[in-house]
XYZ file of C-alpha atoms in Angstrom:
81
model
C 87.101 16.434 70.297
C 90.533 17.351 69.441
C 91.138 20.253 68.097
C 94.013 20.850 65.191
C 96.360 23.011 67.386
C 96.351 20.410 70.163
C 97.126 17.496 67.285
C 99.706 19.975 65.552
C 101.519 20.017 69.475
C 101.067 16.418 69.765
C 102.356 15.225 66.595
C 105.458 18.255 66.802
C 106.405 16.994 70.044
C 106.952 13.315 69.030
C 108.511 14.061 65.350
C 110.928 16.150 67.491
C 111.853 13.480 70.174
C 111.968 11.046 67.944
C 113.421 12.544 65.177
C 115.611 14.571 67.220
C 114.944 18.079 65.638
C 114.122 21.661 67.004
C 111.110 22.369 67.489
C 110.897 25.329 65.236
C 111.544 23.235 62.361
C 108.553 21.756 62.508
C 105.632 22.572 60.535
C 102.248 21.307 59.345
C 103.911 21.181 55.440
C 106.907 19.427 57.041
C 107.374 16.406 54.996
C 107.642 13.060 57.611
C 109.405 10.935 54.907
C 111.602 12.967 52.387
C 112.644 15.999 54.652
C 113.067 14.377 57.711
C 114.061 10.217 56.971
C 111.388 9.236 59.210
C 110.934 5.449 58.619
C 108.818 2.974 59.243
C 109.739 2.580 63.045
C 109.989 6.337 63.395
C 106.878 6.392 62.159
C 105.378 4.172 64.119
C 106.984 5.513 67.460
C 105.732 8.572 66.707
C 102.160 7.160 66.448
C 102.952 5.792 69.685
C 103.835 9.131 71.416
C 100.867 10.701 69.775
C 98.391 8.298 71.318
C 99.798 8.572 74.456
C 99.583 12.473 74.100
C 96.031 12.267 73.381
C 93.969 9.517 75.320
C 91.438 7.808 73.586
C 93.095 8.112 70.333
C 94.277 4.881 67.900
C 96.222 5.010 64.777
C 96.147 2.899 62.446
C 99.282 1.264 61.153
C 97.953 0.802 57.598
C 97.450 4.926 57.638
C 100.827 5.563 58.459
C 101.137 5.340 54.538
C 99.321 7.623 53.585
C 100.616 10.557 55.985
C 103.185 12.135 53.906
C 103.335 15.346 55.902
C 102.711 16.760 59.611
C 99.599 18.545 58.774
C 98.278 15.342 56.778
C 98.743 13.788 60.305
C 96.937 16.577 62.284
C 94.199 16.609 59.744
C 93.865 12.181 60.177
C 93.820 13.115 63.770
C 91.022 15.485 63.725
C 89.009 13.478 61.897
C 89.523 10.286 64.384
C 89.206 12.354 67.713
């Protein structure tokens, strides 16, 4: 089981290596799309990261569109782990 602080870490870490922001700037009402440009291959890189964070875990591409913000993610990722 994963629990929502270790998805919040997960999914925090890769917005910020991908999207090359501080860490601090990142919360769970952070919006993916309009506040931080994240596009489709950001998005999907940071899917990658995420499952490679947290073994065992798949993301589905088609539900990359309906993740508008970080703690929409965490919450998809609780519900899948």
């Amino acid at each position: 089981m994963i629990t929502s602080d270790r998805a919040f870490e997960a999914v925090r870490d890769a917005v910020v290596v991908v999207m090359e922001v501080a860490p601090e700037s990142v919360t769970r009402d952070t919006r993916l799309v309009t506040e931080l440009r994240c596009d489709s291959i950001a998005l999907v890189e940071i899917a990658e990261i995420v499952e490679e964070a947290l073994p065992g875990l798949a993301i589905e591409d088609a539900a990359l569109d309906d993740i508008d913000t970080v703690g929409q993610a965490v919450d998809y990722i609780v519900s899948r782990g």
